[in-house]
XYZ file of C-alpha atoms in Angstrom:
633
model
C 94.545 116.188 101.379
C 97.573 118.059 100.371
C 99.882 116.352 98.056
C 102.981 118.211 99.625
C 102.967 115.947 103.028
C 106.149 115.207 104.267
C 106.920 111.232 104.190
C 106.988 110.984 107.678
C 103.573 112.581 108.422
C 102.338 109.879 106.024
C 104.471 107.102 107.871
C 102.626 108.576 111.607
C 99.571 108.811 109.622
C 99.512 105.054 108.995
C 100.204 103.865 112.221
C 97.723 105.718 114.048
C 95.732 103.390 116.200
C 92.577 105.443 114.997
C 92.699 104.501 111.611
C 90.601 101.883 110.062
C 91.973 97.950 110.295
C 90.660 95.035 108.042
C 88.108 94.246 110.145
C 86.634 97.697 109.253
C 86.840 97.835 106.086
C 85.399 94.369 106.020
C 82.486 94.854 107.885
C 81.348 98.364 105.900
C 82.345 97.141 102.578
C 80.841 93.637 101.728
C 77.181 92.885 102.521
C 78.325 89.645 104.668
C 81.495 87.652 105.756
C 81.952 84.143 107.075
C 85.391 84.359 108.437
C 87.714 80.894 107.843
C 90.171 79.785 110.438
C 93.458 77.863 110.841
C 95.939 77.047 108.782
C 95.503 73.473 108.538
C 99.105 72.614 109.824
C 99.644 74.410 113.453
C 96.723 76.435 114.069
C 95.136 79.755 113.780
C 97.029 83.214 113.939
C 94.739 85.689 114.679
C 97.128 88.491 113.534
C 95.098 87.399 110.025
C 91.566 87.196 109.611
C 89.990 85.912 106.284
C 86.972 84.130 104.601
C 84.253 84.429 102.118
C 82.444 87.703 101.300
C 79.632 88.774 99.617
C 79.722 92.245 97.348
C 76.419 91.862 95.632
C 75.974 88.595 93.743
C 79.647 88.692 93.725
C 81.498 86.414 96.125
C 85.066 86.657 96.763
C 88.086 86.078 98.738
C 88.959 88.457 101.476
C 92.035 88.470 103.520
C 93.900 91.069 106.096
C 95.833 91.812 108.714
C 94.613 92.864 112.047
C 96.076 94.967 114.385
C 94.120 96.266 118.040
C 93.294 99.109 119.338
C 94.547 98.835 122.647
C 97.394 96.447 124.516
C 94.917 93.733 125.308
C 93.621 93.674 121.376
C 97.361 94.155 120.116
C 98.323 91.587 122.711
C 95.390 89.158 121.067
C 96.328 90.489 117.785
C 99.674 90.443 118.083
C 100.180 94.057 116.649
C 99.281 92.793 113.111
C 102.577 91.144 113.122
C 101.895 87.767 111.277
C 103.328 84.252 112.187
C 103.721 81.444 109.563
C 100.624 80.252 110.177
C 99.277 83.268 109.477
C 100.653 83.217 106.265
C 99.604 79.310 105.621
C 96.158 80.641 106.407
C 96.035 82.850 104.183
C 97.415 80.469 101.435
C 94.811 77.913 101.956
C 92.545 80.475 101.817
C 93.513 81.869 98.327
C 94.195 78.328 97.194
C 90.024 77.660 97.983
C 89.595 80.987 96.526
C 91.445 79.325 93.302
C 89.296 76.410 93.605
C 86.111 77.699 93.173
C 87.146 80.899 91.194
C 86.435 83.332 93.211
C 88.708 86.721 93.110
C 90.972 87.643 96.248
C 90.934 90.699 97.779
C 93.693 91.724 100.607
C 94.125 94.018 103.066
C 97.427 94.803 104.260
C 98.196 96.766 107.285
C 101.590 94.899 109.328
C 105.038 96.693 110.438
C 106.177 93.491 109.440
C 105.751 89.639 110.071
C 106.492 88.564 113.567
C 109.862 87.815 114.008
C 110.441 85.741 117.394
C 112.356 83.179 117.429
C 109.244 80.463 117.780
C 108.453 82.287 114.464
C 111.470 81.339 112.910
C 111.431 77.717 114.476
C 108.262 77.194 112.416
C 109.234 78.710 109.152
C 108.512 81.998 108.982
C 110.611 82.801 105.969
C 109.505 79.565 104.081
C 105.835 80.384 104.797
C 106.611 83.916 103.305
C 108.743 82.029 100.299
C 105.943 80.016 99.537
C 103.309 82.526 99.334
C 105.275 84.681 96.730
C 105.562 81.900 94.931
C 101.836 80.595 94.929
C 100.618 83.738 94.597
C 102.681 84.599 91.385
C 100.716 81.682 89.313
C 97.285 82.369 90.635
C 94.818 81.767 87.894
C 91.960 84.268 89.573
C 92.523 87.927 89.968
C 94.363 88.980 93.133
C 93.708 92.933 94.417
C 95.646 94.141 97.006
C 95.035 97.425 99.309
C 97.439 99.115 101.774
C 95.380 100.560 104.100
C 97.962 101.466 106.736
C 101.446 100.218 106.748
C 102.889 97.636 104.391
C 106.499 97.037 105.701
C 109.091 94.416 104.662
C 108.085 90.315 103.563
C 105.613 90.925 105.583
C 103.171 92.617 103.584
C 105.104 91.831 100.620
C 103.710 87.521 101.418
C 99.839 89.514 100.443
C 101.055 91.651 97.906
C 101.889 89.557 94.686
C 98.738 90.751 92.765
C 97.130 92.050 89.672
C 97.290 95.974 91.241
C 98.398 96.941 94.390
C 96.601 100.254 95.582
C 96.921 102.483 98.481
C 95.009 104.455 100.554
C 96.569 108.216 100.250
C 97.903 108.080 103.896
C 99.475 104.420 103.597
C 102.892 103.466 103.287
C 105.086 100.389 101.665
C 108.279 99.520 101.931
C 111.202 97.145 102.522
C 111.364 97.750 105.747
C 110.776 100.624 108.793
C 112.145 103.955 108.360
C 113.671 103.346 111.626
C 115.240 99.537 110.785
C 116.515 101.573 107.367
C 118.198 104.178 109.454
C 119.481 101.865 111.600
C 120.865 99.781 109.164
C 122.013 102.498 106.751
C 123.219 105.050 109.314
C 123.464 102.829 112.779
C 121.547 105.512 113.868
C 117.601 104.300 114.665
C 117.162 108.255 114.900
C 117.239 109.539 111.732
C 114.106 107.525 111.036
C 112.293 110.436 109.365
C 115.436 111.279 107.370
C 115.333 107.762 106.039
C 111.368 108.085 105.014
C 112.321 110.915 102.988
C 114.734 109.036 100.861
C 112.893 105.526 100.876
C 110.116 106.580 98.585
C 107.395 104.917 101.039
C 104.294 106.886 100.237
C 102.122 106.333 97.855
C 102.667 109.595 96.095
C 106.027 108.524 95.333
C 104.872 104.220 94.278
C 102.097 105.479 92.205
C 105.053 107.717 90.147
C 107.299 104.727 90.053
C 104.618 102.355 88.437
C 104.933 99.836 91.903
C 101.092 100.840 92.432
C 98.280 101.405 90.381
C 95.873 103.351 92.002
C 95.552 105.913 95.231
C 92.327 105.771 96.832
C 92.590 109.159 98.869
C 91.097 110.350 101.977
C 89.597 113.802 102.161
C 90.967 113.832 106.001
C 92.957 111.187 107.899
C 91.017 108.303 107.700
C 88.931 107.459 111.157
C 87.177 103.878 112.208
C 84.603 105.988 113.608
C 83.696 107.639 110.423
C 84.828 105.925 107.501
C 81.455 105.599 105.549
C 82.688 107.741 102.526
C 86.054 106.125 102.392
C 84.399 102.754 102.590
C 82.362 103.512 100.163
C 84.565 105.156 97.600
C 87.348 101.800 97.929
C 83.548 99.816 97.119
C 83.060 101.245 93.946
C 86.695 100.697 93.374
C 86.537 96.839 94.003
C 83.394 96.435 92.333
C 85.067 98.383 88.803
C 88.152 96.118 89.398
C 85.483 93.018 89.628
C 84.327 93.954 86.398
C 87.175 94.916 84.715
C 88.458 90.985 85.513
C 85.295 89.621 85.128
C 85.925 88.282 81.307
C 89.343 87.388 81.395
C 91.160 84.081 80.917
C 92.916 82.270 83.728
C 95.801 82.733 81.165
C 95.327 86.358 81.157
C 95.353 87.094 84.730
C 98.311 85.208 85.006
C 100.057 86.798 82.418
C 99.356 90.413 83.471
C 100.382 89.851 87.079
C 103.932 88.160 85.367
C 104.072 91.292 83.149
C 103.372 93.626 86.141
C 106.283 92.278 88.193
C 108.057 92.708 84.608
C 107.464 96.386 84.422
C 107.880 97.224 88.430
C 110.399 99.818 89.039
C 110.877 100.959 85.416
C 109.853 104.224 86.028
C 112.325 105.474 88.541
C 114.690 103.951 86.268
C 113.364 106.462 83.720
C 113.536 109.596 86.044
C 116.855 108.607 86.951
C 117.496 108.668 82.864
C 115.850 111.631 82.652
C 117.280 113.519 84.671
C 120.976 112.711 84.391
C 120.641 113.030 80.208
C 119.490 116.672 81.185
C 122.852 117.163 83.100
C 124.932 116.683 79.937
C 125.659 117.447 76.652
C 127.037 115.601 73.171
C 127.539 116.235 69.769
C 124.298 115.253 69.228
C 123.067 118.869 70.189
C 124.077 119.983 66.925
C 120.722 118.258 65.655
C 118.061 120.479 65.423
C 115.835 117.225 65.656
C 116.994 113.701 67.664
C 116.364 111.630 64.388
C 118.871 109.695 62.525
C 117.978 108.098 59.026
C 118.791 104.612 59.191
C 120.940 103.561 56.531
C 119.041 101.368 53.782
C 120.613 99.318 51.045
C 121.335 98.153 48.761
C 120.417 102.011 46.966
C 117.270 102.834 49.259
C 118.791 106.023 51.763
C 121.902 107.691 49.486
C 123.181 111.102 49.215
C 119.694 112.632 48.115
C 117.619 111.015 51.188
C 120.265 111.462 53.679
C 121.186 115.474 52.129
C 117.443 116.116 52.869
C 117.351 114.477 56.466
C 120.712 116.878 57.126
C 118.846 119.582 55.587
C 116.020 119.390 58.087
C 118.061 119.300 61.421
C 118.442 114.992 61.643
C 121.628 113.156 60.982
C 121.294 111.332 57.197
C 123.225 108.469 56.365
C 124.165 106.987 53.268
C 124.139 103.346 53.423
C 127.702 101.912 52.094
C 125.827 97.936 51.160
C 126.612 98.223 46.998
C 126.465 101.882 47.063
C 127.455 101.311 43.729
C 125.303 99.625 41.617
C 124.537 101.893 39.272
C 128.240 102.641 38.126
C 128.527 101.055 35.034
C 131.579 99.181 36.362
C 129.647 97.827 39.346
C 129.607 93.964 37.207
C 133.163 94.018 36.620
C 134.776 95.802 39.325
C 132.010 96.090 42.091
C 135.000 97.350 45.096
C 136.655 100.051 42.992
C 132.743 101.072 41.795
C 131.372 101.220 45.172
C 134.501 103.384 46.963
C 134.148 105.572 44.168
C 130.349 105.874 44.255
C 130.746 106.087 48.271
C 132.741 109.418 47.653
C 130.111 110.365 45.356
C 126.915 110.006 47.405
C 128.742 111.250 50.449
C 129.414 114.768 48.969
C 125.851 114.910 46.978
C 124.358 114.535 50.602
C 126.703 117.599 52.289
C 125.814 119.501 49.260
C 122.422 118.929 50.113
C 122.355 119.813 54.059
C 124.775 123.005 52.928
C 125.680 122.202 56.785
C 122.973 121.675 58.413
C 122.411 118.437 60.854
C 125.236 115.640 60.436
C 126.115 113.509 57.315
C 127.553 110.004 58.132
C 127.586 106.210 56.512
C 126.179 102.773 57.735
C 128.517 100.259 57.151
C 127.653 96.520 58.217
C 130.473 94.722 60.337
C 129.332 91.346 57.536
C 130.808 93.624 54.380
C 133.523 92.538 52.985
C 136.761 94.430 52.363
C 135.245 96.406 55.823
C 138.112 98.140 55.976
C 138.684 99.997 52.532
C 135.027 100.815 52.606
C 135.754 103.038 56.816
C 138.612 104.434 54.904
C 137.083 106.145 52.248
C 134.087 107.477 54.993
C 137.525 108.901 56.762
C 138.637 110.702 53.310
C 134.956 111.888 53.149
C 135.164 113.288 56.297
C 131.820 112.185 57.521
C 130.765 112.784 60.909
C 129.850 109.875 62.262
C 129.630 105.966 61.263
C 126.928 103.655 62.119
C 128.452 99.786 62.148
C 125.988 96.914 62.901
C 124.979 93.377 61.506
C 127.806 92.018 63.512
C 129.722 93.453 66.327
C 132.436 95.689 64.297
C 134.932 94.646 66.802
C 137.835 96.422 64.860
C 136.194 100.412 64.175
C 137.819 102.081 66.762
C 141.464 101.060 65.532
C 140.473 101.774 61.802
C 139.254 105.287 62.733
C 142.135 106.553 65.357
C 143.462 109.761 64.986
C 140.064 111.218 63.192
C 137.677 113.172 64.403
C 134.353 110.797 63.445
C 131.874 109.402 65.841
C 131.915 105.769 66.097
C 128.001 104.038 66.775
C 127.584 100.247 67.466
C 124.162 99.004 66.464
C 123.209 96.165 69.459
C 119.949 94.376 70.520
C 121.055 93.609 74.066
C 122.971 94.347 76.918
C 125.273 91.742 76.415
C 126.498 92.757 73.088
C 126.841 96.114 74.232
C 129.267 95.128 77.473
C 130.811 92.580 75.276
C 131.874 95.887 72.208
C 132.455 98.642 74.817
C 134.758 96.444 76.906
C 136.769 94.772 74.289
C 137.240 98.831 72.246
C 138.046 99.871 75.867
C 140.734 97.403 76.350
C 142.137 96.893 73.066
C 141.723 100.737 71.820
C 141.040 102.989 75.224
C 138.040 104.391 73.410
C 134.275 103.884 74.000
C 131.820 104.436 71.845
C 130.683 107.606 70.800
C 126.752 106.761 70.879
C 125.015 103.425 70.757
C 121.850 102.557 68.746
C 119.631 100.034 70.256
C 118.102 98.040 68.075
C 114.495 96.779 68.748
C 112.539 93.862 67.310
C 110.247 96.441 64.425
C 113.841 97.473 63.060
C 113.322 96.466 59.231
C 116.418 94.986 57.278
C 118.457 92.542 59.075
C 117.658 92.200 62.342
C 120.096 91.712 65.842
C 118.436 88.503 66.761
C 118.008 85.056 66.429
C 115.460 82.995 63.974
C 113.547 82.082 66.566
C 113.860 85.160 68.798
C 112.464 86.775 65.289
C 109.771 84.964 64.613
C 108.112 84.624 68.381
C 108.540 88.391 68.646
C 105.643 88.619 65.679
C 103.036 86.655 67.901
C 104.505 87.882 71.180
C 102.515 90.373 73.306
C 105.293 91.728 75.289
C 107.755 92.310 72.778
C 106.903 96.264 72.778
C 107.753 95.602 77.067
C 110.611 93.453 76.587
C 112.077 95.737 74.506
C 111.621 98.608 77.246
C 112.935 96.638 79.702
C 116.254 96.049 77.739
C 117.085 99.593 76.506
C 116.677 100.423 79.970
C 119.291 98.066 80.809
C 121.110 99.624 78.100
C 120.887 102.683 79.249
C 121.903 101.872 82.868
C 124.897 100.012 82.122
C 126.423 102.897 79.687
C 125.383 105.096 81.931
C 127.356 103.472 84.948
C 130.231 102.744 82.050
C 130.253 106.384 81.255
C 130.597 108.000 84.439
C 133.265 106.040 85.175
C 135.402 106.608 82.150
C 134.346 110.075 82.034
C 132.326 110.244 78.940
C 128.931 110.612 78.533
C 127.357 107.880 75.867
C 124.109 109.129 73.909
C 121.694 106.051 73.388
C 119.621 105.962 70.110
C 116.378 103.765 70.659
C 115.562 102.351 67.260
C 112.613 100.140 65.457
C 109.403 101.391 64.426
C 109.058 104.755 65.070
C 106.930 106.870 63.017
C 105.505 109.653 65.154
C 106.178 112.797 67.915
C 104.411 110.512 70.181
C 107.037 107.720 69.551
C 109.967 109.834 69.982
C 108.802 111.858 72.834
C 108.256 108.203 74.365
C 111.727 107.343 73.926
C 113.258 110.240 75.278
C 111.463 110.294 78.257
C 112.970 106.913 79.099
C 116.186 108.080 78.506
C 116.950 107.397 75.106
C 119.301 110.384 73.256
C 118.103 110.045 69.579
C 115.374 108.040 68.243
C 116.837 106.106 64.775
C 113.842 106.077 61.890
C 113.993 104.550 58.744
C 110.502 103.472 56.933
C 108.885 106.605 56.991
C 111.967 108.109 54.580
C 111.415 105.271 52.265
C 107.988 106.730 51.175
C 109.409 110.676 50.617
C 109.889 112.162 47.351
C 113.429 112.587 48.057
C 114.193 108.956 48.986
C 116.531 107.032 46.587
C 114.995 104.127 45.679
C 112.465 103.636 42.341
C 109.210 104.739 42.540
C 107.966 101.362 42.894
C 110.057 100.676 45.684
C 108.005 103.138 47.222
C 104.755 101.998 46.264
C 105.181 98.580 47.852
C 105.737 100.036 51.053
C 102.480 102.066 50.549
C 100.298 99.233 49.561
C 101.268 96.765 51.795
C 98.698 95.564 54.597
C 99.826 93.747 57.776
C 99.361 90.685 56.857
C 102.078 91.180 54.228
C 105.235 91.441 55.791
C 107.050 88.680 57.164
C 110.760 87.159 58.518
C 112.996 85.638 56.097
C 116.422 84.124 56.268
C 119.131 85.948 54.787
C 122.221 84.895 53.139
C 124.135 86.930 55.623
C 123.198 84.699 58.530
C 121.067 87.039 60.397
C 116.573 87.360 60.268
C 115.653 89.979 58.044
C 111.890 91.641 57.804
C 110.643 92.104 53.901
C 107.348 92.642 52.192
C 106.105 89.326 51.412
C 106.062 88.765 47.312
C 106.617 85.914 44.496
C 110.865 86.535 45.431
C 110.210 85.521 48.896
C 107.597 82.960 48.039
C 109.944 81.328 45.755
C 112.785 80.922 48.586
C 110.685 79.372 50.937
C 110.291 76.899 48.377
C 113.677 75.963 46.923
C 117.871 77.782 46.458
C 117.873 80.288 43.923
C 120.999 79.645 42.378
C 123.330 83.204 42.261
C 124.230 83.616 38.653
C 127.338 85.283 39.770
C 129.244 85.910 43.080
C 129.560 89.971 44.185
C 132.070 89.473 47.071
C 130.176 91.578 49.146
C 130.352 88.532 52.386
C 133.413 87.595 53.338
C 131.797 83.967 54.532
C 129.397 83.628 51.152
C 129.927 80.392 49.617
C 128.060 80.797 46.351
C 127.160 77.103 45.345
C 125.511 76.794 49.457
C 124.180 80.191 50.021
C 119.934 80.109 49.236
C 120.076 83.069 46.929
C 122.329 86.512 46.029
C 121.118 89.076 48.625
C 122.927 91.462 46.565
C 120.969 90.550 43.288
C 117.426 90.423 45.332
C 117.953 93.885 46.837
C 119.176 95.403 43.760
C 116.090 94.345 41.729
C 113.994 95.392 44.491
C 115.408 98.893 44.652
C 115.356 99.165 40.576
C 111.903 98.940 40.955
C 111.219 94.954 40.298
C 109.876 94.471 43.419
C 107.671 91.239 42.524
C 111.000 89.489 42.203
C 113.369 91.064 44.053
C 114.043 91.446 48.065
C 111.434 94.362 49.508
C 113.429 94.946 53.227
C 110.803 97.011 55.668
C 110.351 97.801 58.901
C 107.108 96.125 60.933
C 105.288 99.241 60.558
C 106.045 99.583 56.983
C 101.859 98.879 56.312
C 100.869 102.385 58.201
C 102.577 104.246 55.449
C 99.680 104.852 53.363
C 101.303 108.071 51.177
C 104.654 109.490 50.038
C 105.611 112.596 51.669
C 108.482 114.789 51.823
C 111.447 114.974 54.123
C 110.428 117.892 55.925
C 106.731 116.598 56.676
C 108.334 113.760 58.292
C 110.655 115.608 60.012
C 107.990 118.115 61.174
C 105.595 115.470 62.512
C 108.069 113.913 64.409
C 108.904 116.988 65.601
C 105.577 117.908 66.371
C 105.200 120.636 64.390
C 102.448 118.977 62.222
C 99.944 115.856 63.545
């Protein structure tokens, strides 16, 4: 059928009193049914039918509403409209069906559950309550099918599933277009208005991710001749049989919990999409939405972040003990790293000769914080990246300059908690925000704990989603109403034009990369350096604790070995953390990451990123600027 069909054709479409009810599909679908009655407690609401079915040697659970075809069927039937003891039936039902592990299938077809007062009387909301509850830890796989119209709690009490799919002329919502309009407009009139805007059909579910499949109908489906259709939605059951067939109770659980997870993500995204298209922000001066994270201690300076400029990204020189290698760094480590800050900074705009954006990563932890913005101000960089640590005081350090100011956070509580103490304290948000996900290498935004269950977790790629999009939202919603638009930059583990293009379609500005650069020719750090990264496997890189208080991800070696095991004493104290206390703290991080980037990388600190073992080469800049660009695979 055409995809073009107004929402209200779809919403008469499924109320037609010609189209096939459960009963139908039932009968022409499974090769026999026994049907079940009662609910165990009252008695038996015939607005539900249910029992055992047979689909080959399968058997299984099926379930549905029923509505009639004429007023003395509707009146029997009660127009599909279920009490609660419709809704008890059905639980007892999927509870047997739990039982004896058999798989449920549904049918839903209701313009809601009944809602009379004897209804109410005998729990109608409860019985609803307790199905979505139930249903949500079922331990056998749960299909549900809107065949006609899936309106309100209703249809929602036989909808907490695996998949929901829908028949191409079916519709699910909250509610009736004309209870919306009603409701919305106090006008019961403007019901197909409302349909429009209520995103009913299953065109417009199926986009949103609240569906997975459409099962379509080559015309209006007919009781009278529904042998294709019935066949077609067969197959369909039967594949979703099988697909099920070897999976743990533990599995179906968990995928139905990490459907609900996911539900409604995607019109998040469109809404993300489409408003970033609206505006602009200094990041269109990038030829390519990268940033170079900034490495230390010597791993991204003025050579690796010139080249990143020099290809269209934003480079940045990371500030950590820029200075090692001045050869006052052991005597006077603050006046050598200012001065080599200067230095790296205008190697790196040499380098770009103006191309893309030059900037500094300075961590909130650093000591003498202040001197070290300062001297990024005399550079004139354009932008500065602040993270490990909310850097609570940036905005007043850098008033009355022209930089871009960038929070790194790994939640939206730490970015509400930054943009509305800089918006009361300075009247200034920030400029962009990087997001910071649970691959990031270095030191990581999260706890221990949150660090180390994020290696075995499954979801962590989702839960990460589902936070940027928070992000997103709530600097979106911050922005508008301060007037400013504020680019997100999605960050941790990106390698590829896949990756990014991933990110921006969810609404992310910028994608932030950083282990990739590490193995390019133009990268600062020793050869060596670069080699670990290469021959790493999987299995080699692991969480440690650093002396700065936060998680960190390295390459796992005889350094790290040797900490799990006992303190390293630091033979001498660099002042780089203001809260260090030499004689407690388990070893220097400054001395690890120095020997590490000096090429002593069996006994110093190797910091990565969790993809750090897919880098199997060193490449240039522009190659990894191209693929991510998708210029080259």
């Amino acid at each position: 059928m055409a995809g073009n069909e107004s929402a209200w054709n779809r919403v008469v479409r499924a109320r037609d009193s010609k189209r096939p009810y459960s009963l139908d599909y039932i009968n022409n679908i499974f090769d026999w049914f026994l049907e079940l009655h009662g609910d165990r407690m009252y008695g038996d609401d015939r607005a539900v039918v249910g029992g055992i079915a047979a689909l080959g040697k399968r058997y299984v659970t099926v379930i549905g509403h029923q509505k009639g075809r004429n007023a003395k069927e509707n009146q029997f039937r009660n127009f599909g409209m279920a009490n609660p003891e419709g809704y008890r039936k059905a639980m007892r039902l999927m509870k047997q069906a739990e039982k004896f592990h058999r798989p449920i299938i549904l049918f839903v077809d209701t313009p809601g559950a009944f809602c009379g007062i004897e209804a109410e009387e005998r729990g109608q909301g409860a019985a609803i309550a307790n199905n979505l509850y139930e249903m949500s830890s079922l331990k056998v796989p749960v299909l549900t099918v809107i065949v006609g119209e899936g309106s309100s709690g209703g249809a929602l009490g036989m909808a907490v599933s695996n998949e929901v799919w829908m028949l191409e002329n079916a519709v699910y919502s909250i509610l009736s277009p004309e209870g919306f309009a009603a409701i919305l407009w106090r006008d019961g009139k403007r019901a197909k208005e409302a349909a429009e805007v209520m995103k009913l059909t299953a065109q417009d579910l199926k986009k949103g991710g609240v569906i997975e499949k459409i099962i379509s109908e080559k015309e209006p489906a007919r009781y009278e001749y529904m042998d294709e259709l019935a066949k077609n939605l067969k197959n369909e059951i039967l594949d979703f049989l099988q697909r099920y067939e070897d999976k743990t109770a533990e599995q179906i659980y968990h995928e139905r919990y990490e459907r609900f997870r996911r539900m409604g993500n995607q019109f998040i995204v469109e809404g993300n999409r489409e408003n970033r298209k609206k505006q602009s922000s200094w990041l269109d001066r990038l030829d390519v939405p990268v940033f170079q994270g900034g490495m230390g201690i010597g791993i991204s300076l003025g050579g690796l972040a010139g080249a990143v400029a020099a290809n269209g990204g934003a480079g940045t020189v990371a500030a950590a003990q820029v200075g090692f290698k001045e050869p006052d760094f052991e005597t006077n480590p603050l006046e050598a790293n200012l001065r080599a800050l200067g230095k790296e900074i205008a190697k790196a705009r040499q380098i770009a000769a103006g191309r893309g954006a030059i900037g500094v990563n300075i961590m909130a932890a650093t000591a003498q914080y202040d001197l070290f913005v300062k001297e990024a101000l005399n550079q004139k960089v354009d932008f500065i990246v602040s993270g490990a640590g909310l850097p609570m005081n940036l905005p007043s350090l850098t008033k009355g300059s022209d930089v871009k100011i960038i929070p790194v956070v790994s939640s939206v509580r730490a970015a509400s908690v930054i943009c509305k103490r800089w918006l009361k304290k300075d009247g200034r948000l920030p400029d962009a925000v990087i997001v910071e996900g649970i691959n990031a290498g270095g030191h990581l935004g999260f706890s221990m704990e949150e660090a180390l269950e994020s290696v075995k977790a499954e979801d962590a790629a989702e839960k990460y989603k589902s936070e940027l999009l928070k992000i997103i939202e709530f600097l979106r919603e911050l922005g508008e109403e301060n007037g400013q638009y504020i680019p997100v930059i999605s960050a941790g583990g990106y390698r590829t034009h896949e990756d990014m293009q991933e990110q921006l379609a969810l609404g992310a500005d910028a994608v932030q990369m950083a282990t990739s650069f590490v193995t390019t020719e133009e990268c600062d750090a020793d050869i060596k350096f670069k080699e670990a990264y290469v021959n790493c496997s999987k299995d080699d890189i692991t969480i440690v604790k650093s002396p700065v208080g936060m998680p960190g991800r390295a390459v796992k070696n005889a350094f790290v070995e040797e900490t799990q095991q006992h303190r390293i004493q630091p033979k001498k104290c660099y002042n780089c953390i203001p809260h260090c206390k030499p004689d407690q703290t388990p070893y220097c991080i400054t001395a690890a990451l120095i020997d590490a980037a000096k090429g002593d990388t069996d006994n110093g600190l190797v910091f990565c990123g969790a993809n750090t073992w897919q880098e199997d080469r060193i490449r240039t800049v522009k190659e990894v600027m191209d693929t991510v660009a998708g210029k080259i695979s």
